[in-house]
Structures are given as C-alpha cells and as structure tokens.
N, CA and C atoms as an extended XYZ file, in Angstrom:
456
Properties=species:S:1:pos:R:3:atomname:S:1:resname:S:1:resid:I:1 pbc="F F F"
N       -26.876       -6.499       -0.721 N   MET     1
C       -27.759       -5.359       -0.850 CA  MET     1
C       -27.347       -4.241        0.094 C   MET     1
N       -27.014       -4.601        1.336 N   MET     2
C       -26.626       -3.594        2.317 CA  MET     2
C       -25.388       -2.840        1.854 C   MET     2
N       -24.399       -3.547        1.276 N   GLY     3
C       -23.191       -2.899        0.777 CA  GLY     3
C       -23.507       -1.865       -0.280 C   GLY     3
N       -24.443       -2.183       -1.184 N   LYS     4
C       -24.822       -1.235       -2.232 CA  LYS     4
C       -25.512       -0.020       -1.636 C   LYS     4
N       -26.344       -0.235       -0.615 N   MET     5
C       -27.025        0.890        0.026 CA  MET     5
C       -26.009        1.803        0.693 C   MET     5
N       -25.054        1.224        1.406 N   LEU     6
C       -24.048        2.033        2.084 CA  LEU     6
C       -23.222        2.823        1.079 C   LEU     6
N       -22.835        2.198       -0.020 N   LYS     7
C       -22.032        2.881       -1.029 CA  LYS     7
C       -22.791        4.044       -1.649 C   LYS     7
N       -24.101        3.879       -1.842 N   SER     8
C       -24.863        4.957       -2.467 CA  SER     8
C       -24.995        6.157       -1.537 C   SER     8
N       -24.863        5.950       -0.236 N   HIS     9
C       -24.956        7.055        0.717 CA  HIS     9
C       -23.585        7.587        1.124 C   HIS     9
N       -22.548        7.000        0.609 N   CYS    10
C       -21.187        7.436        0.892 CA  CYS    10
C       -20.979        8.838        0.312 C   CYS    10
N       -20.266        9.694        1.013 N   TRP    11
C       -20.094       11.075        0.524 CA  TRP    11
C       -19.368       11.122       -0.806 C   TRP    11
N       -18.580       10.094       -1.123 N   TYR    12
C       -17.877       10.075       -2.407 CA  TYR    12
C       -18.474        9.020       -3.347 C   TYR    12
N       -19.784        8.847       -3.282 N   ALA    13
C       -20.471        7.850       -4.114 CA  ALA    13
C       -20.207        8.060       -5.599 C   ALA    13
N       -19.963        9.288       -6.008 N   GLY    14
C       -19.668        9.580       -7.408 CA  GLY    14
C       -18.214        9.357       -7.774 C   GLY    14
N       -17.427        8.899       -6.815 N   GLY    15
C       -16.006        8.670       -7.048 CA  GLY    15
C       -15.166        9.880       -6.687 C   GLY    15
N       -13.862        9.725       -6.778 N   LEU    16
C       -12.916       10.799       -6.455 CA  LEU    16
C       -11.817       10.837       -7.506 C   LEU    16
N       -11.381       12.028       -7.806 N   HIS    17
C       -10.290       12.201       -8.763 CA  HIS    17
C        -8.954       12.235       -8.029 C   HIS    17
N        -7.966       11.580       -8.623 N   PHE    18
C        -6.598       11.647       -8.102 CA  PHE    18
C        -5.625       11.272       -9.205 C   PHE    18
N        -4.533       12.022       -9.262 N   GLU    19
C        -3.419       11.700      -10.147 CA  GLU    19
C        -2.139       12.169       -9.467 C   GLU    19
N        -1.239       11.247       -9.218 N   CYS    20
C         0.017       11.602       -8.558 CA  CYS    20
C         0.800       12.576       -9.434 C   CYS    20
N         1.228       13.678       -8.825 N   THR    21
C         2.030       14.675       -9.548 CA  THR    21
C         3.520       14.475       -9.314 C   THR    21
N         3.869       13.557       -8.412 N   GLY    22
C         5.273       13.315       -8.113 CA  GLY    22
C         5.911       14.406       -7.276 C   GLY    22
N         5.102       15.192       -6.579 N   CYS    23
C         5.634       16.320       -5.803 CA  CYS    23
C         6.393       15.872       -4.555 C   CYS    23
N         6.071       14.704       -4.017 N   GLY    24
C         6.734       14.212       -2.816 CA  GLY    24
C         6.155       14.743       -1.518 C   GLY    24
N         5.108       15.547       -1.581 N   ASN    25
C         4.533       16.107       -0.357 CA  ASN    25
C         4.018       15.039        0.597 C   ASN    25
N         3.517       13.934        0.054 N   CYS    26
C         2.991       12.874        0.917 CA  CYS    26
C         4.110       12.158        1.668 C   CYS    26
N         5.336       12.386        1.260 N   CYS    27
C         6.505       11.742        1.863 CA  CYS    27
C         7.269       12.684        2.791 C   CYS    27
N         6.756       13.890        2.942 N   ALA    28
C         7.506       14.935        3.633 CA  ALA    28
C         6.892       15.305        4.975 C   ALA    28
N         7.745       15.860        5.870 N   GLY    29
C         7.341       16.367        7.174 CA  GLY    29
C         6.280       17.437        7.036 C   GLY    29
N         6.112       18.318        7.975 N   PRO    30
C         7.048       18.665        9.032 CA  PRO    30
C         6.924       17.818       10.288 C   PRO    30
N         5.866       17.023       10.403 N   ASP    31
C         5.667       16.244       11.617 CA  ASP    31
C         6.209       14.833       11.448 C   ASP    31
N         6.592       14.255       12.583 N   GLU    32
C         7.026       12.868       12.565 CA  GLU    32
C         5.822       11.987       12.262 C   GLU    32
N         6.062       10.942       11.524 N   GLY    33
C         4.993       10.005       11.197 CA  GLY    33
C         5.557        8.610       11.099 C   GLY    33
N         4.780        7.748       10.526 N   TYR    34
C         5.200        6.364       10.366 CA  TYR    34
C         5.019        5.953        8.917 C   TYR    34
N         5.988        5.253        8.396 N   ILE    35
C         5.925        4.687        7.059 CA  ILE    35
C         5.986        3.182        7.269 C   ILE    35
N         4.823        2.587        7.486 N   TRP    36
C         4.752        1.180        7.837 CA  TRP    36
C         5.264        0.313        6.702 C   TRP    36
N         5.992       -0.717        7.087 N   ILE    37
C         6.575       -1.634        6.108 CA  ILE    37
C         6.534       -3.044        6.689 C   ILE    37
N         6.248       -4.007        5.847 N   THR    38
C         6.149       -5.402        6.289 CA  THR    38
C         7.491       -6.112        6.089 C   THR    38
N         7.670       -7.252        6.751 N   PRO    39
C         8.905       -8.019        6.536 CA  PRO    39
C         9.131       -8.367        5.060 C   PRO    39
N         8.069       -8.737        4.342 N   ARG    40
C         8.223       -9.068        2.917 CA  ARG    40
C         8.630       -7.833        2.120 C   ARG    40
N         8.063       -6.688        2.435 N   GLU    41
C         8.446       -5.451        1.746 CA  GLU    41
C         9.901       -5.096        2.039 C   GLU    41
N        10.367       -5.402        3.244 N   ILE    42
C        11.775       -5.171        3.584 CA  ILE    42
C        12.671       -6.070        2.735 C   ILE    42
N        12.267       -7.311        2.531 N   GLU    43
C        13.048       -8.218        1.676 CA  GLU    43
C        13.165       -7.656        0.258 C   GLU    43
N        12.058       -7.169       -0.280 N   LEU    44
C        12.075       -6.607       -1.637 CA  LEU    44
C        12.886       -5.313       -1.686 C   LEU    44
N        12.805       -4.523       -0.626 N   LEU    45
C        13.608       -3.307       -0.533 CA  LEU    45
C        15.092       -3.668       -0.521 C   LEU    45
N        15.444       -4.691        0.236 N   ALA    46
C        16.843       -5.136        0.298 CA  ALA    46
C        17.333       -5.573       -1.082 C   ALA    46
N        16.517       -6.334       -1.793 N   GLU    47
C        16.888       -6.746       -3.154 CA  GLU    47
C        17.087       -5.524       -4.044 C   GLU    47
N        16.172       -4.579       -3.951 N   HIS    48
C        16.232       -3.365       -4.771 CA  HIS    48
C        17.505       -2.560       -4.485 C   HIS    48
N        17.859       -2.473       -3.207 N   LEU    49
C        19.041       -1.700       -2.799 CA  LEU    49
C        20.333       -2.515       -2.880 C   LEU    49
N        20.189       -3.799       -3.182 N   ARG    50
C        21.335       -4.717       -3.241 CA  ARG    50
C        22.082       -4.758       -1.901 C   ARG    50
N        21.296       -4.870       -0.850 N   LEU    51
C        21.812       -4.987        0.510 CA  LEU    51
C        21.180       -6.215        1.152 C   LEU    51
N        21.755       -6.650        2.247 N   SER    52
C        21.137       -7.745        2.993 CA  SER    52
C        19.926       -7.196        3.751 C   SER    52
N        19.023       -8.090        4.104 N   VAL    53
C        17.855       -7.691        4.888 CA  VAL    53
C        18.317       -7.069        6.199 C   VAL    53
N        19.313       -7.669        6.827 N   GLU    54
C        19.822       -7.135        8.097 CA  GLU    54
C        20.398       -5.733        7.924 C   GLU    54
N        21.120       -5.499        6.843 N   ALA    55
C        21.684       -4.167        6.595 CA  ALA    55
C        20.575       -3.137        6.402 C   ALA    55
N        19.527       -3.508        5.691 N   VAL    56
C        18.394       -2.595        5.486 CA  VAL    56
C        17.708       -2.312        6.812 C   VAL    56
N        17.471       -3.362        7.590 N   ARG    57
C        16.829       -3.164        8.897 CA  ARG    57
C        17.656       -2.239        9.790 C   ARG    57
N        18.948       -2.432        9.770 N   LYS    58
C        19.829       -1.642       10.634 CA  LYS    58
C        19.900       -0.179       10.189 C   LYS    58
N        19.951        0.044        8.887 N   LYS    59
C        20.169        1.386        8.358 CA  LYS    59
C        18.883        2.188        8.136 C   LYS    59
N        17.775        1.517        7.783 N   TYR    60
C        16.590        2.241        7.320 CA  TYR    60
C        15.290        1.965        8.068 C   TYR    60
N        15.294        1.023        9.003 N   ILE    61
C        14.043        0.598        9.631 CA  ILE    61
C        14.104        0.826       11.141 C   ILE    61
N        12.978        1.216       11.713 N   ARG    62
C        12.862        1.326       13.168 CA  ARG    62
C        11.641        0.536       13.613 C   ARG    62
N        11.712        0.069       14.824 N   ARG    63
C        10.590       -0.665       15.406 CA  ARG    63
C         9.727        0.326       16.181 C   ARG    63
N         8.415        0.222       15.964 N   VAL    64
C         7.440        1.044       16.686 CA  VAL    64
C         6.427        0.068       17.280 C   VAL    64
N         6.574       -0.226       18.559 N   GLY    65
C         5.730       -1.255       19.159 CA  GLY    65
C         6.008       -2.584       18.481 C   GLY    65
N         4.957       -3.191       17.938 N   PHE    66
C         5.104       -4.469       17.243 CA  PHE    66
C         5.251       -4.296       15.736 C   PHE    66
N         5.322       -3.053       15.275 N   ARG    67
C         5.367       -2.795       13.833 CA  ARG    67
C         6.725       -2.243       13.424 C   ARG    67
N         6.923       -2.174       12.106 N   LEU    68
C         8.172       -1.663       11.543 CA  LEU    68
C         7.867       -0.449       10.686 C   LEU    68
N         8.747        0.542       10.743 N   SER    69
C         8.567        1.774        9.980 CA  SER    69
C         9.896        2.184        9.362 C   SER    69
N         9.831        2.755        8.163 N   ILE    70
C        11.021        3.339        7.544 CA  ILE    70
C        11.380        4.592        8.336 C   ILE    70
N        12.661        4.828        8.536 N   ILE    71
C        13.088        6.006        9.292 CA  ILE    71
C        12.898        7.270        8.455 C   ILE    71
N        12.958        8.404        9.150 N   GLU    72
C        12.821        9.707        8.508 CA  GLU    72
C        14.084       10.516        8.748 C   GLU    72
N        14.297       11.523        7.898 N   HIS    73
C        15.401       12.451        8.142 CA  HIS    73
C        15.134       13.133        9.483 C   HIS    73
N        16.110       13.155       10.380 N   PRO    74
C        15.882       13.732       11.707 CA  PRO    74
C        15.443       15.200       11.676 C   PRO    74
N        16.020       16.002       10.811 N   ALA    75
C        15.713       17.437       10.792 CA  ALA    75
C        14.399       17.758       10.088 C   ALA    75
N        14.135       17.112        8.956 N   THR    76
C        12.971       17.477        8.138 CA  THR    76
C        11.752       16.599        8.370 C   THR    76
N        11.961       15.425        8.930 N   LYS    77
C        10.921       14.404        9.106 CA  LYS    77
C        10.423       13.851        7.776 C   LYS    77
N        11.171       14.103        6.698 N   ASP    78
C        10.863       13.514        5.393 CA  ASP    78
C        11.272       12.047        5.404 C   ASP    78
N        10.604       11.243        4.608 N   CYS    79
C        11.018        9.852        4.432 CA  CYS    79
C        12.474        9.833        3.985 C   CYS    79
N        13.233        8.927        4.528 N   ILE    80
C        14.661        8.826        4.213 CA  ILE    80
C        14.896        8.564        2.723 C   ILE    80
N        13.898        8.030        2.033 N   PHE    81
C        14.041        7.719        0.607 CA  PHE    81
C        13.497        8.814       -0.315 C   PHE    81
N        13.057        9.929        0.242 N   LEU    82
C        12.619       11.062       -0.574 CA  LEU    82
C        13.864       11.841       -0.971 C   LEU    82
N        14.154       11.861       -2.258 N   THR    83
C        15.407       12.451       -2.729 CA  THR    83
C        15.161       13.477       -3.824 C   THR    83
N        16.043       14.479       -3.916 N   PRO    84
C        15.919       15.449       -5.012 CA  PRO    84
C        16.180       14.757       -6.345 C   PRO    84
N        15.454       15.162       -7.360 N   SER    85
C        15.704       14.609       -8.691 CA  SER    85
C        16.385       15.663       -9.557 C   SER    85
N        16.761       15.277      -10.756 N   LYS    86
C        17.514       16.162      -11.644 CA  LYS    86
C        16.749       17.431      -12.007 C   LYS    86
N        15.414       17.353      -12.026 N   ASP    87
C        14.618       18.520      -12.416 CA  ASP    87
C        14.302       19.449      -11.243 C   ASP    87
N        14.910       19.184      -10.085 N   GLY    88
C        14.701       20.036       -8.923 CA  GLY    88
C        13.507       19.635       -8.076 C   GLY    88
N        12.740       18.670       -8.535 N   CYS    89
C        11.616       18.163       -7.755 CA  CYS    89
C        12.136       17.105       -6.784 C   CYS    89
N        11.216       16.453       -6.100 N   ARG    90
C        11.606       15.370       -5.208 CA  ARG    90
C        10.997       14.080       -5.721 C   ARG    90
N        11.676       12.995       -5.469 N   GLY    91
C        11.167       11.711       -5.921 CA  GLY    91
C        11.492       10.612       -4.941 C   GLY    91
N        10.854        9.483       -5.144 N   CYS    92
C        11.049        8.323       -4.286 CA  CYS    92
C        12.166        7.458       -4.846 C   CYS    92
N        13.190        7.254       -4.044 N   ALA    93
C        14.333        6.443       -4.467 CA  ALA    93
C        13.994        4.953       -4.524 C   ALA    93
N        12.862        4.569       -3.929 N   ILE    94
C        12.481        3.154       -3.910 CA  ILE    94
C        11.103        2.944       -4.547 C   ILE    94
N        10.724        3.811       -5.445 N   TYR    95
C         9.373        3.802       -6.012 CA  TYR    95
C         8.892        2.417       -6.456 C   TYR    95
N         9.685        1.637       -7.177 N   PRO    96
C         9.182        0.322       -7.621 CA  PRO    96
C         8.852       -0.634       -6.474 C   PRO    96
N         9.458       -0.434       -5.307 N   VAL    97
C         9.234       -1.330       -4.167 CA  VAL    97
C         8.711       -0.572       -2.947 C   VAL    97
N         8.104        0.581       -3.175 N   ARG    98
C         7.583        1.371       -2.055 CA  ARG    98
C         6.527        0.566       -1.294 C   ARG    98
N         6.414        0.805        0.013 N   PRO    99
C         5.466        0.043        0.830 CA  PRO    99
C         4.006        0.285        0.427 C   PRO    99
N         3.167       -0.632        0.849 N   ASN   100
C         1.737       -0.547        0.568 CA  ASN   100
C         1.144        0.774        1.050 C   ASN   100
N         1.585        1.256        2.189 N   GLN   101
C         1.080        2.527        2.710 CA  GLN   101
C         1.257        3.637        1.679 C   GLN   101
N         2.384        3.649        1.016 N   CYS   102
C         2.662        4.670        0.004 CA  CYS   102
C         1.831        4.433       -1.254 C   CYS   102
N         1.636        3.186       -1.601 N   ARG   103
C         0.878        2.833       -2.802 CA  ARG   103
C        -0.599        3.195       -2.695 C   ARG   103
N        -1.137        3.229       -1.491 N   THR   104
C        -2.569        3.453       -1.316 CA  THR   104
C        -2.937        4.916       -1.055 C   THR   104
N        -1.955        5.805       -0.947 N   TRP   105
C        -2.242        7.236       -0.788 CA  TRP   105
C        -3.012        7.727       -2.005 C   TRP   105
N        -3.986        8.587       -1.911 N   PRO   106
C        -4.538        9.255       -0.730 CA  PRO   106
C        -5.770        8.559       -0.162 C   PRO   106
N        -5.995        7.311       -0.558 N   PHE   107
C        -7.232        6.627       -0.188 CA  PHE   107
C        -7.126        5.956        1.178 C   PHE   107
N        -6.663        6.722        2.147 N   TRP   108
C        -6.548        6.254        3.523 CA  TRP   108
C        -7.843        6.578        4.260 C   TRP   108
N        -8.187        5.778        5.253 N   ASN   109
C        -9.420        5.989        6.014 CA  ASN   109
C        -9.532        7.410        6.548 C   ASN   109
N        -8.443        7.942        7.076 N   GLU   110
C        -8.512        9.287        7.662 CA  GLU   110
C        -8.771       10.368        6.616 C   GLU   110
N        -8.396       10.135        5.375 N   ASN   111
C        -8.670       11.103        4.309 CA  ASN   111
C       -10.076       10.948        3.741 C   ASN   111
N       -10.672        9.782        3.925 N   LEU   112
C       -11.982        9.494        3.345 CA  LEU   112
C       -13.123        9.608        4.350 C   LEU   112
N       -12.817        9.970        5.581 N   ALA   113
C       -13.844       10.032        6.616 CA  ALA   113
C       -14.926       11.063        6.302 C   ALA   113
N       -14.545       12.159        5.666 N   SER   114
C       -15.515       13.217        5.351 CA  SER   114
C       -14.963       14.086        4.228 C   SER   114
N       -15.817       14.873        3.594 N   PRO   115
C       -15.314       15.809        2.580 CA  PRO   115
C       -14.280       16.780        3.153 C   PRO   115
N       -14.470       17.199        4.395 N   ASP   116
C       -13.497       18.105        5.024 CA  ASP   116
C       -12.132       17.438        5.154 C   ASP   116
N       -12.117       16.161        5.526 N   ASP   117
C       -10.844       15.440        5.645 CA  ASP   117
C       -10.173       15.305        4.280 C   ASP   117
N       -10.950       15.027        3.244 N   TRP   118
C       -10.419       14.931        1.877 CA  TRP   118
C        -9.842       16.284        1.455 C   TRP   118
N       -10.556       17.350        1.751 N   ASN   119
C       -10.089       18.693        1.387 CA  ASN   119
C        -8.833       19.089        2.159 C   ASN   119
N        -8.717       18.647        3.414 N   ARG   120
C        -7.485       18.909        4.181 CA  ARG   120
C        -6.301       18.198        3.533 C   ARG   120
N        -6.511       16.969        3.092 N   ALA   121
C        -5.439       16.233        2.406 CA  ALA   121
C        -5.077       16.929        1.098 C   ALA   121
N        -6.069       17.507        0.426 N   ALA   122
C        -5.834       18.191       -0.855 CA  ALA   122
C        -4.971       19.433       -0.697 C   ALA   122
N        -4.969       20.038        0.482 N   VAL   123
C        -4.116       21.214        0.722 CA  VAL   123
C        -2.650       20.827        0.561 C   VAL   123
N        -2.298       19.640        1.014 N   LYS   124
C        -0.918       19.163        0.938 CA  LYS   124
C        -0.616       18.455       -0.384 C   LYS   124
N        -1.650       17.887       -1.001 N   CYS   125
C        -1.463       17.036       -2.179 CA  CYS   125
C        -2.113       17.652       -3.418 C   CYS   125
N        -1.311       18.172       -4.352 N   PRO   126
C        -1.882       18.792       -5.553 CA  PRO   126
C        -2.521       17.804       -6.529 C   PRO   126
N        -2.351       16.511       -6.315 N   GLY   127
C        -2.950       15.516       -7.198 CA  GLY   127
C        -4.386       15.164       -6.853 C   GLY   127
N        -4.822       15.565       -5.651 N   ILE   128
C        -6.194       15.292       -5.237 CA  ILE   128
C        -7.134       16.221       -5.999 C   ILE   128
N        -8.235       15.656       -6.464 N   ASP   129
C        -9.276       16.356       -7.230 CA  ASP   129
C        -8.864       16.677       -8.657 C   ASP   129
N        -7.890       15.957       -9.171 N   ARG   130
C        -7.545       16.093      -10.592 CA  ARG   130
C        -7.181       14.715      -11.136 C   ARG   130
N        -7.178       14.608      -12.438 N   GLY   131
C        -6.779       13.351      -13.066 CA  GLY   131
C        -7.867       12.298      -13.064 C   GLY   131
N        -7.439       11.054      -12.993 N   ARG   132
C        -8.324        9.893      -13.107 CA  ARG   132
C        -9.436        9.917      -12.067 C   ARG   132
N       -10.624        9.497      -12.498 N   LEU   133
C       -11.741        9.319      -11.580 CA  LEU   133
C       -11.715        7.886      -11.056 C   LEU   133
N       -11.598        7.739       -9.745 N   TYR   134
C       -11.650        6.434       -9.089 CA  TYR   134
C       -13.078        6.215       -8.598 C   TYR   134
N       -13.683        5.123       -9.003 N   SER   135
C       -15.038        4.802       -8.554 CA  SER   135
C       -14.996        4.367       -7.090 C   SER   135
N       -16.172        4.301       -6.474 N   VAL   136
C       -16.256        3.809       -5.098 CA  VAL   136
C       -15.670        2.402       -5.019 C   VAL   136
N       -15.936        1.591       -6.030 N   GLU   137
C       -15.412        0.221       -6.046 CA  GLU   137
C       -13.887        0.216       -6.131 C   GLU   137
N       -13.327        1.099       -6.960 N   ASP   138
C       -11.862        1.227       -7.042 CA  ASP   138
C       -11.289        1.608       -5.680 C   ASP   138
N       -11.914        2.590       -5.057 N   ILE   139
C       -11.435        3.094       -3.763 CA  ILE   139
C       -11.538        2.005       -2.702 C   ILE   139
N       -12.654        1.284       -2.683 N   ASP   140
C       -12.811        0.190       -1.713 CA  ASP   140
C       -11.751       -0.881       -1.914 C   ASP   140
N       -11.462       -1.208       -3.160 N   ARG   141
C       -10.438       -2.216       -3.455 CA  ARG   141
C        -9.071       -1.739       -2.950 C   ARG   141
N        -8.749       -0.481       -3.173 N   ILE   142
C        -7.473        0.076       -2.706 CA  ILE   142
C        -7.428        0.073       -1.183 C   ILE   142
N        -8.509        0.488       -0.544 N   ARG   143
C        -8.558        0.550        0.921 CA  ARG   143
C        -8.396       -0.826        1.557 C   ARG   143
N        -8.914       -1.848        0.900 N   LYS   144
C        -8.850       -3.204        1.455 CA  LYS   144
C        -7.545       -3.909        1.128 C   LYS   144
N        -6.755       -3.311        0.281 N   GLN   145
C        -5.490       -3.919       -0.137 CA  GLN   145
C        -4.582       -4.057        1.080 C   GLN   145
N        -4.219       -5.265        1.394 N   LYS   146
C        -3.356       -5.506        2.554 CA  LYS   146
C        -1.893       -5.293        2.196 C   LYS   146
N        -1.514       -5.766        1.043 N   SER   147
C        -0.135       -5.600        0.622 CA  SER   147
C        -0.062       -5.817       -0.875 C   SER   147
N         0.795       -5.092       -1.513 N   TRP   148
C         0.969       -5.223       -2.960 CA  TRP   148
C         1.795       -6.449       -3.303 C   TRP   148
N         2.537       -6.947       -2.331 N   CYS   149
C         3.364       -8.127       -2.564 CA  CYS   149
C         2.838       -9.255       -1.688 C   CYS   149
N         3.109      -10.449       -2.084 N   GLN   150
C         2.643      -11.602       -1.336 CA  GLN   150
C         3.508      -11.785       -0.097 C   GLN   150
N         2.856      -11.848        1.049 N   GLU   151
C         3.585      -12.095        2.297 CA  GLU   151
C         4.006      -13.551        2.339 C   GLU   151
N         5.182      -13.791        2.895 N   LYS   152
C         5.658      -15.178        3.034 CA  LYS   152
C         5.085      -15.787        4.288 C   LYS   152
C-alpha cells in the first residue's frame, strides 16, 4: 500500500515520454564522466569486438576506485565507442552490448529527482518528452535493473 501511495505522489506519476533519437548526446562530453561497466559486460564486449578480455581491459577500460569505466576520447570527453555513422550522425559502435548505464538512460536517479532535473536532461537529449510513454512501473523496473546480462 505504501508503495502505491508514494507512486501516486511522484512528480511523474502520469509517466514520462522518451524515444531514443540516436543523436549520441548522452555519450558525449564536454565534461569528463564515467561509463560504468561490469566484468561480465567486459566479457561480452570482448566477444563483440573479437578481442581477449585482457586486450579490452588494456585498450578501453580504466579503473576508478573499485569500479571500472570505459575510457573517453581525451580531447572531446566523448565515449571512445561513439563513432560517426554514414549519415553524418553519431552512433554507438557497441550498441548490442552497451553497458547497463547506457541502456537505462534517461531514467537515472539524478534525472528523475525533480521536473527541473528532467528538463535539464531534456536540453541535451532530444528524445526526452517525445515518443513512447513509460509508466511509473516501467520507470521503476528500469531504475532497479542491475544489469542487462547475467553476472557470473
């Protein structure tokens, strides 16, 4: 009962619209950030790239405290896997195996804290407030998602 009461008072109780436009803005600088990745996601990335796990770790991963993050282009701070596509847009070179952090955008806690935070995210992301309507239950399920792949 308490969960239902809290959801009804949530600022996005009516749900939120989002549809990825493939613009790549969520993967781009200008500030340094972290693209968290798990050991299992690194294994799948290695398979996708046809490299060893060690080669992927050496070339594309950095340690941040006790966590692992995909590296960024030094000059642009864009994700190293954000690449130009044939149509002049940008795309993810590892889209089928992208980390959970990327899969759950824009339904991150910091974007959902308030309408102002959601609107700030919308300035960078043209897919926010358009497309599919995600219910509160959909959003909660996405927010609670620990990983899209099974951890070993």
